[in-house]
Amino acid sequence: MAPSTISTAIGDIMINRRNALGLTVGGLAAGAAIASPAIARENGLRFRMVTSWPRGRAGPGVSAQRVAERINRMAEGRLHVELFAAGEIVSAFGVLDAVSEGTVEMGHSAAIYWQGKMPAASFFTTVPFGLGPIEHQAWIALRGGQELWDELYRPYGVRAFMAGNPGPNMGGFFRERIASLADLRGRRIRIVGLGAQIFEKLGATPVNLPAGEMVTALDRGAIDGVEFLAPASDYDTGLHQHAPYYYAPGFNKPNGPSELLISDAAWQQLPDDLRAIVAEGARAEHALALADAHQDNARALDAMLTTGNVSIEAFPGDLISAAREAAGEIIDEIAATSQLAERIVASYREAQGTLRNWTALSSDMARSLVRS
């Protein structure tokens, strides 16, 4: 739906609702006014939304909850979204299939989890050394990214909206210090997305684990490091209590948007104003989540540094150089998988080339203010 259509539909919601409930300028009797919402709830649509997150997990878990609550408030009983955390109906990595196959109507996850099905899916979450949060939002909303996303997911009978973002990620927690590229070789690292392929090229062993299993694996020594999200989510997960070395930059995930999924069958059940509510509910969460992330990541980082045994470390230069080269190779390989993947990569790279100069300059200005 075009932004202008969404805005118009949102503007018509209250008018349409008055007409539906038979409101007049003179108003209704108090009893009828009280009864109407109950009737609407009784007759409204009920959608189930599964997620890839533990319930209430800082960052994406909170975003999933707020999206559902926001939609429910705006829909006023005509649509009710019931939230289910990872494992309650389907596994963390089973969200797309559940929505696609009609097991549930909606999901909250991240496109990066589907790259095994669609190699270009990662571009709609994050790409190593790729777009930052604002750049990515500009690509999706203004530079054709949403249309490419729609086309990629169409064979699965789902559509997606950006619906939360923890901001740029950190490089992860490690049990031992990494002083050079050679130190990475042989390490077992929990990591997902294209970063897993990069670390494999650099000699590490990537391990794909859902968020709820990371701490146990780290504590038992089944893995040597965990790359998850940004400080707020990492702190909430308790990673700092099981590994002392916290690495930056997060070249693997310079961005991290969540996605709200809805099946085409469920979408077709919705009138225009409820479609607008779903779309704008996701859009509002994306904006709020970025603001939350900046504040919460700052607080979490301070808490880890002041109350825990955490040391912020920089990835060594030879590792970063090798990772950048590997990322370019992997992206080229993805572009060669299909014509659609080639178009996605080309559009993404074009956006990055156009937006990056301003990003660099504005970042330099921000750093100079911090130093002054």
mmCIF file of N, CA, C and O in Angstrom, residues 120 123-124 126-132 135-136 138-140 143-145 148 194 198 323-337 340-357 359:
data_model
loop_
_atom_site.group_PDB
_atom_site.id
_atom_site.type_symbol
_atom_site.label_atom_id
_atom_site.label_comp_id
_atom_site.label_asym_id
_atom_site.label_seq_id
_atom_site.Cartn_x
_atom_site.Cartn_y
_atom_site.Cartn_z
ATOM 1 N N ALA A 120 19.070 -13.939 -0.886
ATOM 2 C CA ALA A 120 19.081 -12.477 -0.798
ATOM 3 C C ALA A 120 18.291 -11.940 0.388
ATOM 4 O O ALA A 120 18.222 -10.724 0.593
ATOM 5 N N PHE A 123 19.597 -9.178 2.964
ATOM 6 C CA PHE A 123 19.664 -7.755 2.643
ATOM 7 C C PHE A 123 18.528 -6.975 3.296
ATOM 8 O O PHE A 123 18.615 -5.759 3.437
ATOM 9 N N PHE A 124 17.488 -7.680 3.732
ATOM 10 C CA PHE A 124 16.357 -7.000 4.363
ATOM 11 C C PHE A 124 16.453 -7.023 5.889
ATOM 12 O O PHE A 124 15.555 -6.530 6.563
ATOM 13 N N THR A 126 20.316 -7.237 7.380
ATOM 14 C CA THR A 126 21.608 -6.556 7.384
ATOM 15 C C THR A 126 22.609 -7.342 6.565
ATOM 16 O O THR A 126 22.469 -8.552 6.379
ATOM 17 N N VAL A 127 23.620 -6.626 6.086
ATOM 18 C CA VAL A 127 24.697 -7.202 5.296
ATOM 19 C C VAL A 127 26.019 -6.728 5.893
ATOM 20 O O VAL A 127 26.152 -5.548 6.228
ATOM 21 N N PRO A 128 27.002 -7.601 6.048
ATOM 22 C CA PRO A 128 28.288 -7.161 6.592
ATOM 23 C C PRO A 128 28.855 -5.971 5.821
ATOM 24 O O PRO A 128 28.844 -5.950 4.589
ATOM 25 N N PHE A 129 29.299 -4.965 6.575
ATOM 26 C CA PHE A 129 29.849 -3.731 6.019
ATOM 27 C C PHE A 129 28.817 -2.978 5.168
ATOM 28 O O PHE A 129 29.168 -2.182 4.305
ATOM 29 N N GLY A 130 27.527 -3.220 5.429
ATOM 30 C CA GLY A 130 26.474 -2.653 4.598
ATOM 31 C C GLY A 130 25.812 -1.433 5.201
ATOM 32 O O GLY A 130 26.390 -0.698 5.998
ATOM 33 N N LEU A 131 24.543 -1.229 4.828
ATOM 34 C CA LEU A 131 23.786 -0.049 5.226
ATOM 35 C C LEU A 131 23.559 -0.009 6.733
ATOM 36 O O LEU A 131 23.293 -1.031 7.361
ATOM 37 N N GLY A 132 23.634 1.202 7.303
ATOM 38 C CA GLY A 132 23.258 1.413 8.688
ATOM 39 C C GLY A 132 21.755 1.564 8.810
ATOM 40 O O GLY A 132 21.027 1.536 7.801
ATOM 41 N N GLU A 135 20.163 4.517 6.763
ATOM 42 C CA GLU A 135 20.378 4.235 5.346
ATOM 43 C C GLU A 135 19.442 3.114 4.879
ATOM 44 O O GLU A 135 18.838 3.203 3.802
ATOM 45 N N HIS A 136 19.343 2.077 5.675
ATOM 46 C CA HIS A 136 18.483 0.947 5.304
ATOM 47 C C HIS A 136 17.027 1.367 5.229
ATOM 48 O O HIS A 136 16.292 0.975 4.305
ATOM 49 N N ALA A 138 15.931 4.301 4.514
ATOM 50 C CA ALA A 138 15.784 5.097 3.290
ATOM 51 C C ALA A 138 15.680 4.186 2.067
ATOM 52 O O ALA A 138 14.873 4.431 1.154
ATOM 53 N N TRP A 139 16.481 3.134 2.035
ATOM 54 C CA TRP A 139 16.428 2.195 0.909
ATOM 55 C C TRP A 139 15.066 1.508 0.829
ATOM 56 O O TRP A 139 14.455 1.440 -0.245
ATOM 57 N N ILE A 140 14.574 1.019 1.964
ATOM 58 C CA ILE A 140 13.295 0.308 1.964
ATOM 59 C C ILE A 140 12.150 1.244 1.600
ATOM 60 O O ILE A 140 11.318 0.932 0.738
ATOM 61 N N ARG A 143 13.651 4.052 -1.880
ATOM 62 C CA ARG A 143 14.510 3.725 -3.014
ATOM 63 C C ARG A 143 14.199 2.343 -3.598
ATOM 64 O O ARG A 143 15.058 1.711 -4.213
ATOM 65 N N GLY A 144 12.974 1.866 -3.418
ATOM 66 C CA GLY A 144 12.542 0.634 -4.068
ATOM 67 C C GLY A 144 12.803 -0.637 -3.301
ATOM 68 O O GLY A 144 12.484 -1.733 -3.790
ATOM 69 N N GLY A 145 13.355 -0.544 -2.083
ATOM 70 C CA GLY A 145 13.644 -1.745 -1.318
ATOM 71 C C GLY A 145 12.403 -2.523 -0.932
ATOM 72 O O GLY A 145 12.394 -3.762 -0.972
ATOM 73 N N LEU A 148 11.131 -4.691 -3.786
ATOM 74 C CA LEU A 148 11.966 -5.877 -3.975
ATOM 75 C C LEU A 148 11.711 -6.910 -2.885
ATOM 76 O O LEU A 148 11.695 -8.119 -3.152
ATOM 77 N N LEU A 194 24.870 -13.715 6.983
ATOM 78 C CA LEU A 194 26.047 -13.749 6.123
ATOM 79 C C LEU A 194 27.328 -13.743 6.937
ATOM 80 O O LEU A 194 28.371 -14.215 6.471
ATOM 81 N N ILE A 198 31.141 -15.506 6.492
ATOM 82 C CA ILE A 198 32.410 -14.798 6.593
ATOM 83 C C ILE A 198 33.324 -15.474 7.603
ATOM 84 O O ILE A 198 34.500 -15.759 7.322
ATOM 85 N N ALA A 323 37.793 -9.926 6.557
ATOM 86 C CA ALA A 323 36.336 -10.012 6.595
ATOM 87 C C ALA A 323 35.711 -9.161 5.497
ATOM 88 O O ALA A 323 34.725 -9.576 4.865
ATOM 89 N N ARG A 324 36.250 -7.980 5.259
ATOM 90 C CA ARG A 324 35.703 -7.105 4.207
ATOM 91 C C ARG A 324 35.851 -7.762 2.837
ATOM 92 O O ARG A 324 34.932 -7.733 2.009
ATOM 93 N N GLU A 325 36.986 -8.371 2.595
ATOM 94 C CA GLU A 325 37.205 -9.045 1.315
ATOM 95 C C GLU A 325 36.249 -10.231 1.167
ATOM 96 O O GLU A 325 35.650 -10.441 0.103
ATOM 97 N N ALA A 326 36.086 -11.002 2.242
ATOM 98 C CA ALA A 326 35.185 -12.144 2.195
ATOM 99 C C ALA A 326 33.741 -11.705 1.973
ATOM 100 O O ALA A 326 32.979 -12.360 1.242
ATOM 101 N N ALA A 327 33.348 -10.581 2.595
ATOM 102 C CA ALA A 327 31.986 -10.076 2.427
ATOM 103 C C ALA A 327 31.697 -9.745 0.970
ATOM 104 O O ALA A 327 30.620 -10.060 0.450
ATOM 105 N N GLY A 328 32.645 -9.090 0.305
ATOM 106 C CA GLY A 328 32.455 -8.760 -1.106
ATOM 107 C C GLY A 328 32.268 -9.997 -1.961
ATOM 108 O O GLY A 328 31.416 -10.032 -2.867
ATOM 109 N N GLU A 329 33.039 -11.034 -1.676
ATOM 110 C CA GLU A 329 32.927 -12.282 -2.430
ATOM 111 C C GLU A 329 31.563 -12.936 -2.210
ATOM 112 O O GLU A 329 30.930 -13.413 -3.164
ATOM 113 N N ILE A 330 31.104 -12.945 -0.963
ATOM 114 C CA ILE A 330 29.828 -13.578 -0.640
ATOM 115 C C ILE A 330 28.670 -12.839 -1.294
ATOM 116 O O ILE A 330 27.729 -13.450 -1.826
ATOM 117 N N ILE A 331 28.719 -11.512 -1.271
ATOM 118 C CA ILE A 331 27.656 -10.717 -1.891
ATOM 119 C C ILE A 331 27.607 -10.964 -3.394
ATOM 120 O O ILE A 331 26.523 -11.086 -3.990
ATOM 121 N N ASP A 332 28.769 -11.060 -4.022
ATOM 122 C CA ASP A 332 28.806 -11.372 -5.454
ATOM 123 C C ASP A 332 28.205 -12.750 -5.724
ATOM 124 O O ASP A 332 27.498 -12.951 -6.727
ATOM 125 N N GLU A 333 28.465 -13.706 -4.848
ATOM 126 C CA GLU A 333 27.910 -15.047 -5.004
ATOM 127 C C GLU A 333 26.390 -15.030 -4.881
ATOM 128 O O GLU A 333 25.685 -15.730 -5.617
ATOM 129 N N ILE A 334 25.875 -14.229 -3.955
ATOM 130 C CA ILE A 334 24.420 -14.113 -3.797
ATOM 131 C C ILE A 334 23.803 -13.512 -5.055
ATOM 132 O O ILE A 334 22.763 -13.978 -5.547
ATOM 133 N N ALA A 335 24.425 -12.477 -5.593
ATOM 134 C CA ALA A 335 23.898 -11.817 -6.790
ATOM 135 C C ALA A 335 23.787 -12.790 -7.956
ATOM 136 O O ALA A 335 22.917 -12.626 -8.829
ATOM 137 N N ALA A 336 24.630 -13.799 -7.972
ATOM 138 C CA ALA A 336 24.638 -14.752 -9.083
ATOM 139 C C ALA A 336 23.596 -15.858 -8.931
ATOM 140 O O ALA A 336 23.422 -16.673 -9.850
ATOM 141 N N THR A 337 22.861 -15.887 -7.806
ATOM 142 C CA THR A 337 21.919 -16.991 -7.581
ATOM 143 C C THR A 337 20.627 -16.852 -8.368
ATOM 144 O O THR A 337 19.968 -17.850 -8.648
ATOM 145 N N LEU A 340 16.453 -11.978 -9.587
ATOM 146 C CA LEU A 340 15.930 -11.129 -8.528
ATOM 147 C C LEU A 340 17.019 -10.795 -7.517
ATOM 148 O O LEU A 340 17.140 -9.640 -7.087
ATOM 149 N N ALA A 341 17.827 -11.777 -7.147
ATOM 150 C CA ALA A 341 18.933 -11.508 -6.220
ATOM 151 C C ALA A 341 19.897 -10.494 -6.815
ATOM 152 O O ALA A 341 20.390 -9.597 -6.107
ATOM 153 N N GLU A 342 20.155 -10.593 -8.089
ATOM 154 C CA GLU A 342 21.049 -9.645 -8.758
ATOM 155 C C GLU A 342 20.480 -8.231 -8.679
ATOM 156 O O GLU A 342 21.208 -7.258 -8.423
ATOM 157 N N ARG A 343 19.165 -8.089 -8.866
ATOM 158 C CA ARG A 343 18.532 -6.770 -8.787
ATOM 159 C C ARG A 343 18.559 -6.233 -7.362
ATOM 160 O O ARG A 343 18.752 -5.032 -7.144
ATOM 161 N N ILE A 344 18.357 -7.118 -6.375
ATOM 162 C CA ILE A 344 18.392 -6.689 -4.977
ATOM 163 C C ILE A 344 19.793 -6.178 -4.620
ATOM 164 O O ILE A 344 19.944 -5.109 -4.015
ATOM 165 N N VAL A 345 20.807 -6.940 -4.987
ATOM 166 C CA VAL A 345 22.181 -6.538 -4.688
ATOM 167 C C VAL A 345 22.515 -5.220 -5.381
ATOM 168 O O VAL A 345 23.124 -4.323 -4.771
ATOM 169 N N ALA A 346 22.125 -5.083 -6.642
ATOM 170 C CA ALA A 346 22.419 -3.855 -7.376
ATOM 171 C C ALA A 346 21.733 -2.650 -6.738
ATOM 172 O O ALA A 346 22.334 -1.578 -6.589
ATOM 173 N N SER A 347 20.467 -2.818 -6.349
ATOM 174 C CA SER A 347 19.728 -1.722 -5.719
ATOM 175 C C SER A 347 20.350 -1.351 -4.372
ATOM 176 O O SER A 347 20.500 -0.165 -4.045
ATOM 177 N N TYR A 348 20.730 -2.349 -3.600
ATOM 178 C CA TYR A 348 21.339 -2.132 -2.286
ATOM 179 C C TYR A 348 22.662 -1.385 -2.427
ATOM 180 O O TYR A 348 22.928 -0.410 -1.719
ATOM 181 N N ARG A 349 23.491 -1.854 -3.343
ATOM 182 C CA ARG A 349 24.798 -1.213 -3.544
ATOM 183 C C ARG A 349 24.645 0.208 -4.069
ATOM 184 O O ARG A 349 25.420 1.103 -3.698
ATOM 185 N N GLU A 350 23.665 0.421 -4.924
ATOM 186 C CA GLU A 350 23.442 1.775 -5.446
ATOM 187 C C GLU A 350 23.037 2.711 -4.314
ATOM 188 O O GLU A 350 23.501 3.847 -4.227
ATOM 189 N N ALA A 351 22.158 2.237 -3.432
ATOM 190 C CA ALA A 351 21.740 3.046 -2.289
ATOM 191 C C ALA A 351 22.922 3.339 -1.376
ATOM 192 O O ALA A 351 23.097 4.475 -0.901
ATOM 193 N N GLN A 352 23.754 2.351 -1.144
ATOM 194 C CA GLN A 352 24.908 2.544 -0.274
ATOM 195 C C GLN A 352 25.873 3.561 -0.875
ATOM 196 O O GLN A 352 26.390 4.440 -0.172
ATOM 197 N N GLY A 353 26.095 3.465 -2.185
ATOM 198 C CA GLY A 353 26.985 4.419 -2.831
ATOM 199 C C GLY A 353 26.459 5.840 -2.766
ATOM 200 O O GLY A 353 27.218 6.798 -2.584
ATOM 201 N N THR A 354 25.152 6.000 -2.896
ATOM 202 C CA THR A 354 24.545 7.331 -2.876
ATOM 203 C C THR A 354 24.522 7.925 -1.471
ATOM 204 O O THR A 354 24.763 9.119 -1.282
ATOM 205 N N LEU A 355 24.228 7.098 -0.478
ATOM 206 C CA LEU A 355 23.999 7.599 0.877
ATOM 207 C C LEU A 355 25.265 7.668 1.727
ATOM 208 O O LEU A 355 25.296 8.397 2.722
ATOM 209 N N ARG A 356 26.306 6.947 1.360
ATOM 210 C CA ARG A 356 27.438 6.762 2.247
ATOM 211 C C ARG A 356 28.242 8.037 2.507
ATOM 212 O O ARG A 356 28.764 8.234 3.616
ATOM 213 N N ASN A 357 28.362 8.929 1.521
ATOM 214 C CA ASN A 357 29.139 10.149 1.747
ATOM 215 C C ASN A 357 28.537 10.985 2.871
ATOM 216 O O ASN A 357 29.260 11.503 3.743
ATOM 217 N N THR A 359 26.541 9.890 5.218
ATOM 218 C CA THR A 359 26.678 9.119 6.451
ATOM 219 C C THR A 359 28.047 9.335 7.074
ATOM 220 O O THR A 359 28.175 9.574 8.280
#
